[in-house]
Short mmCIF file of C-alpha atoms in Angstrom, two decimals:
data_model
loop_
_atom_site.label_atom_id
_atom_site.label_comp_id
_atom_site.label_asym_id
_atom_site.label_seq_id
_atom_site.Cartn_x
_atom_site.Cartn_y
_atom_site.Cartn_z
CA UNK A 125 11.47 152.64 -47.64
CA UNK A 126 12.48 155.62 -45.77
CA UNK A 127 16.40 156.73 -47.21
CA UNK A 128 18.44 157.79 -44.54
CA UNK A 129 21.42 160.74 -45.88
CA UNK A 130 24.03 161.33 -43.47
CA UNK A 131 26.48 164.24 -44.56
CA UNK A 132 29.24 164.69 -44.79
CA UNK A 133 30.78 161.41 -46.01
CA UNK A 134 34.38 161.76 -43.65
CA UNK A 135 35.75 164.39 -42.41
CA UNK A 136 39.12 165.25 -40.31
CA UNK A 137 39.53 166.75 -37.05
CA UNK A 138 42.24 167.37 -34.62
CA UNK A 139 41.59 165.95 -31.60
CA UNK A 140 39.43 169.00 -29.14
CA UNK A 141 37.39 170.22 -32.10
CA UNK A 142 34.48 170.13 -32.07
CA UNK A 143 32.56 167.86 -34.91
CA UNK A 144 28.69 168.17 -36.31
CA UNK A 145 27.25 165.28 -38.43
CA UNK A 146 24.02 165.80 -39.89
CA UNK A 147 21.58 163.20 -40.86
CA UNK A 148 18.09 163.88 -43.07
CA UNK A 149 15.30 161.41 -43.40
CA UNK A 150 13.17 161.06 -46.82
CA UNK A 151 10.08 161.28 -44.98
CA UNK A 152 9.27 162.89 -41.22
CA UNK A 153 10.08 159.92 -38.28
CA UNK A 154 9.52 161.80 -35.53
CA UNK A 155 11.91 161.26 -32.89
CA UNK A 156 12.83 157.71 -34.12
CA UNK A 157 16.49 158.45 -34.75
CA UNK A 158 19.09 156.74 -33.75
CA UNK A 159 23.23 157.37 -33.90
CA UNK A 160 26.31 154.27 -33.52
CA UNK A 161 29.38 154.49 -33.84
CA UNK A 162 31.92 151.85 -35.30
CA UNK A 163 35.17 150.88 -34.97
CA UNK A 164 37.01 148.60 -37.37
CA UNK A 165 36.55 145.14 -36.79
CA UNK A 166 34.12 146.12 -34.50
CA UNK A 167 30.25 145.93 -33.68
CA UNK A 168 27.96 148.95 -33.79
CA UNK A 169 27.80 150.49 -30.15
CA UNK A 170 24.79 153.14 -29.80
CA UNK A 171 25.16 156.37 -28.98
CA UNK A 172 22.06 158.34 -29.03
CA UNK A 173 18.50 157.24 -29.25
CA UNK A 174 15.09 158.50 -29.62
CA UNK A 175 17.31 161.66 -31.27
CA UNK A 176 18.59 163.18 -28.27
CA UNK A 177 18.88 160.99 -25.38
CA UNK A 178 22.23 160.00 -24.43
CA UNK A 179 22.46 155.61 -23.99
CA UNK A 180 23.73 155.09 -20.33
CA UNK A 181 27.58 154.99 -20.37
CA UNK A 182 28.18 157.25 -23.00
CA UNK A 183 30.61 160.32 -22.29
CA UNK A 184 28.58 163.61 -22.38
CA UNK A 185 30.48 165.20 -25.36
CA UNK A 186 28.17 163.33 -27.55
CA UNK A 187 24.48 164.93 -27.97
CA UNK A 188 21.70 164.67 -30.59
CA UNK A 189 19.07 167.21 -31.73
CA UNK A 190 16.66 167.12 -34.29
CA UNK A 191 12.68 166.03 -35.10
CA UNK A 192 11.03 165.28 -38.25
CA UNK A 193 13.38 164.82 -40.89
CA UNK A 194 16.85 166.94 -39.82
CA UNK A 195 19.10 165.60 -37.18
CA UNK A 196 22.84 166.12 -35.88
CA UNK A 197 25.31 164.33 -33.75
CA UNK A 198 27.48 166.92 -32.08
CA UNK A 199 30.91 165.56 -30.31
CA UNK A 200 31.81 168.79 -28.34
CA UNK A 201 35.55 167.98 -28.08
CA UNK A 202 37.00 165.25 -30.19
CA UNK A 203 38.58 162.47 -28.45
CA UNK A 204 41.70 160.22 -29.72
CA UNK A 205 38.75 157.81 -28.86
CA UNK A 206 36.43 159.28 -30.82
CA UNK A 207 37.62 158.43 -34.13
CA UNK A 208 35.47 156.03 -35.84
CA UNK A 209 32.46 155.65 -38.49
CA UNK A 210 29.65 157.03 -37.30
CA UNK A 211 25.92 155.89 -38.32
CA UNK A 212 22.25 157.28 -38.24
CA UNK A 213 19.54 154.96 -38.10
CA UNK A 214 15.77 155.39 -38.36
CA UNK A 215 13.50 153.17 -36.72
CA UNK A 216 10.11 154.69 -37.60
CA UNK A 217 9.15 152.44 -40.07
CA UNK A 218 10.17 148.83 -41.32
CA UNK A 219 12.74 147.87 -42.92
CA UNK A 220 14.81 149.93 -40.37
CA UNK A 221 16.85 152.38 -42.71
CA UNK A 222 20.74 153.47 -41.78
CA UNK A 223 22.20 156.58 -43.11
CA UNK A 224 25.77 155.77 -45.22
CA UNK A 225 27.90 156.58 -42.41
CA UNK A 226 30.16 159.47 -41.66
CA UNK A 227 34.08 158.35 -41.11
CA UNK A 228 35.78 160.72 -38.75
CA UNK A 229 39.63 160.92 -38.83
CA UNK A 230 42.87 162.55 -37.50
CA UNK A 231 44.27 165.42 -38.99
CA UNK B 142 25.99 141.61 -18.29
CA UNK B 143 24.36 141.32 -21.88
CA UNK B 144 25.99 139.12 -24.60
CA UNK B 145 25.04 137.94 -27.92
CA UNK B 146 26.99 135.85 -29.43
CA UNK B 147 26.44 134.40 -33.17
CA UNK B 148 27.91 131.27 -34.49
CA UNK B 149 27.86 129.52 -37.76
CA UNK B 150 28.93 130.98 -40.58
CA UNK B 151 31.21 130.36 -43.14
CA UNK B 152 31.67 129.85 -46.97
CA UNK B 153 29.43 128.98 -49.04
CA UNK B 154 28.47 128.56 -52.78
CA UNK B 155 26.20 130.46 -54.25
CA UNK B 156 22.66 129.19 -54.49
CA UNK B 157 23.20 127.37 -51.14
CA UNK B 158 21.96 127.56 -47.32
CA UNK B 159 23.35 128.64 -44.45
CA UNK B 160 22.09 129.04 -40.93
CA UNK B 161 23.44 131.11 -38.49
CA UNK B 162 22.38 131.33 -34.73
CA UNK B 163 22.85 134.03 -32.00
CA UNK B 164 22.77 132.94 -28.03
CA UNK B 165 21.54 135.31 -25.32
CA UNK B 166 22.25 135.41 -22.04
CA UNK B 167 21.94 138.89 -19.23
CA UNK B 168 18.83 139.89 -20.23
CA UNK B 169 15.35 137.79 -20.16
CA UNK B 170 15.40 137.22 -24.22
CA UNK B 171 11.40 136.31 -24.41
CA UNK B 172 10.69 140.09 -23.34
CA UNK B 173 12.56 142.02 -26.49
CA UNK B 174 12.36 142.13 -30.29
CA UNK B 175 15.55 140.56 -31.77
CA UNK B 176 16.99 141.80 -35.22
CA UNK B 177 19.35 140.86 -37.91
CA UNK B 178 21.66 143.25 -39.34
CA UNK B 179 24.80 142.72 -41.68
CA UNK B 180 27.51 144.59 -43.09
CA UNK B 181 29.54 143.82 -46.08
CA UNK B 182 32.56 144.64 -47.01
CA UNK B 183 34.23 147.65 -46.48
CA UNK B 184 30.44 148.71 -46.48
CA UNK B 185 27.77 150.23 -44.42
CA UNK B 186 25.28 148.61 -42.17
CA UNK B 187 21.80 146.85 -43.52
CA UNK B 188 19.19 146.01 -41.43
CA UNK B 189 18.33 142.10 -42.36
CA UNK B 190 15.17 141.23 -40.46
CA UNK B 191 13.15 141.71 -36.88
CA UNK B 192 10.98 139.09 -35.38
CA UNK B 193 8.32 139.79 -32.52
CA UNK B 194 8.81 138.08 -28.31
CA UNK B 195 6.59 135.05 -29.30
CA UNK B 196 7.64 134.76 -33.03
CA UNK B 197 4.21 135.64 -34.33
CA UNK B 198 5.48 138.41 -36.31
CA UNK B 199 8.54 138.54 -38.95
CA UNK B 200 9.57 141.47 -40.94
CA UNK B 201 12.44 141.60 -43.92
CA UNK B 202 14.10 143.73 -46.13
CA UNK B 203 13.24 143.15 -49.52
CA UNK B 204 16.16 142.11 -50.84
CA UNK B 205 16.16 138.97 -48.73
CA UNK B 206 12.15 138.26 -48.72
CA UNK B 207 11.20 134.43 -49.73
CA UNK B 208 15.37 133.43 -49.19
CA UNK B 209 16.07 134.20 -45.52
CA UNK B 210 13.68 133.39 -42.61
CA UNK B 211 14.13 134.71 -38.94
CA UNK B 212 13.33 132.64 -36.28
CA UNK B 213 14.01 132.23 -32.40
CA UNK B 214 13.63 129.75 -29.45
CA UNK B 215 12.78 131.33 -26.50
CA UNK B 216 13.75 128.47 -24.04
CA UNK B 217 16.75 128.03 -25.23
CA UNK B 218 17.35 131.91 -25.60
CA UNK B 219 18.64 131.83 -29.17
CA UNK B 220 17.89 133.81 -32.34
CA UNK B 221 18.40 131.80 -35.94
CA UNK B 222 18.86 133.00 -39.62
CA UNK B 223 17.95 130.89 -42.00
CA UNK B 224 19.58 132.05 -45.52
CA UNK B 225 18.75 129.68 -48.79
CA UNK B 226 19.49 130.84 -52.33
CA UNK B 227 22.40 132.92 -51.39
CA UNK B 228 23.91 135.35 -53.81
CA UNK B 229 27.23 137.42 -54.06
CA UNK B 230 25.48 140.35 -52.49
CA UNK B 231 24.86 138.26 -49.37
CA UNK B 232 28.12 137.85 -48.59
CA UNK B 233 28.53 139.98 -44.87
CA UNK B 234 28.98 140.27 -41.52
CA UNK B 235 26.13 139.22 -39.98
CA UNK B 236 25.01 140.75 -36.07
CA UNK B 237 22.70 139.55 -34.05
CA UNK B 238 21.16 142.70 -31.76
CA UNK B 239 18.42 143.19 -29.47
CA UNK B 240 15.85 145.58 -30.85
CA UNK B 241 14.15 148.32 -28.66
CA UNK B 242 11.59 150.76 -30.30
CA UNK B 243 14.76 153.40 -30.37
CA UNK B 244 17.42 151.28 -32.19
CA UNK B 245 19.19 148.15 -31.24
CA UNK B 246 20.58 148.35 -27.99
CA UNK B 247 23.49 145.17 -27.76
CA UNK B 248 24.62 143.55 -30.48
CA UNK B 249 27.47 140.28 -30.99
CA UNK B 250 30.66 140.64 -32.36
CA UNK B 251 29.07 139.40 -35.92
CA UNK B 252 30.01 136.02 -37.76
CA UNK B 253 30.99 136.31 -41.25
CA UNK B 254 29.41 134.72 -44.49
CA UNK B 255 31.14 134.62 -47.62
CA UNK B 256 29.12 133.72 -50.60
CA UNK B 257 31.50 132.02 -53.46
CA UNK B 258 32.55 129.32 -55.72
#
C-alpha cells in the first residue's frame, strides 16, 4: 500500500495568513493526488484533484502543486471559513491511501 | 443536484452483521465507480472498498477482505455494504461517495456503526 504523510499535524493561523500543507507519497503517483477538507460533524468536501486543479465551486485561495511523490495545498489568505481538517488522498493505486490529516486552527 | 444518502446503521455486537445502503439520485449512478469510506472516532479517513458500473469488479482494504462485501443495484440506484464478523476496530462513520479516477467527488452525510457488547 502506498502511505500517504501529510505534515504538519495542526497548525494555527490568524485569519489572512497565508497556510502551506505538504503531503509526500511512499512511492511516485503521478498526478493522482487529491486534497478535502473536513469540518466536524461533517463529510469530506474536495478541494483539489488530479494535484492542482481546483473542483468547480471552490474559492481560488486554495491551489495545489506537486508530481511524483511531494505535494502542497496552499490557502493564500486564511478564511474564518477555512478552518477545518484538511486531508490528502492518493488515488494511484488500490486501496486508495489518505494522508493523517492536517487540523488548521485560530490563533 | 447530487445526493447520497446512507441508511442503516446502528449498534451492533461484535462478531455480528450489518448492512448499510447508500441511495443516489442527480447523477446517472450506472455511469461512475462508487466507494466506501469510514472514519472512526476522533480519527482520520479510511478508504473501505470501490466497486466497478456493472459490479464486475470489487476492490477492499485488507483489513476488511473476506468480512465486508460491496455491492450495488443499478436500477434502483443504490450502493450496499455488507459487514459480517465485525470487530471493535469497525466501529465508524461510514460514507458512501462517488468515485472518479481523481478522488471521490460527492459523498453522504455518513451513518454511524458502533461495534459493542
Amino acid at each position: 500500500d502506498i502511505q500517504m504523510t501529510q505534515s504538519p499535524s495542526s497548525l494555527s493561523a490568524s485569519v489572512g495568513d497565508g497556510v502551506t500543507i505538504t503531503c509526500r507519497a511512499s512511492q511516485s503517483i503521478s498526478n493522482y493526488l487529491n486534497w478535502y477538507q473536513q469540518k466536524p460533524g461533517k463529510a469530506p468536501k474536495v478541494l483539489i484533484y488530479a494535484a492542482s486543479s481546483l473542483q468547480s465551486g471552490v474559492p481560488s485561495r486554495f491551489s495545489g502543486s506537486g508530481s511524483g511523490t511531494d505535494f502542497t495545498l496552499t490557502i493564500s489568505s486564511l478564511q474564518l471559513e477555512d478552518f477545518a481538517t484538511y486531508y490528502c488522498q492518493q488515488s494511484y493505486s488500490i486501496p486508495r491511501t489518505f494522508g493523517q490529516g492536517t487540523k488548521v486552527e485560530i490563533k | 443536484e447530487v445526493q447520497l444518502v446512507e441508511s442503516g446503521g446502528g449498534l451492533v455486537q461484535p462478531g455480528g452483521s450489518l448492512r448499510i445502503s447508500c441511495a443516489d439520485s442527480g447523477f446517472t449512478f450506472r455511469d461512475f465507480w462508487m466507494s466506501w469510506v469510514r472514519q472512526a472516532p476522533g480519527k482520520g479517513l479510511e478508504w473501505v472498498a470501490n466497486i466497478k458500473q456493472d459490479g464486475s469488479e470489487k476492490h477492499y482494504v485488507d483489513s476488511v477482505k473476506g468480512r465486508f462485501t460491496i455491492s450495488r443495484d443499478n436500477a434502483k440506484s443504490s450502493l450496499y455494504l455488507q459487514m459480517n464478523s465485525l470487530r471493535d476496530e469497525d466501529t465508524a462513520v461510514y460514507y458512501c461517495a462517488r468515485a472518479r479516477p481523481y478522488g471521490e467527488d460527492y459523498w453522504g452525510q455518513g451513518t454511524l456503526v458502533t461495534v459493542s457488547s
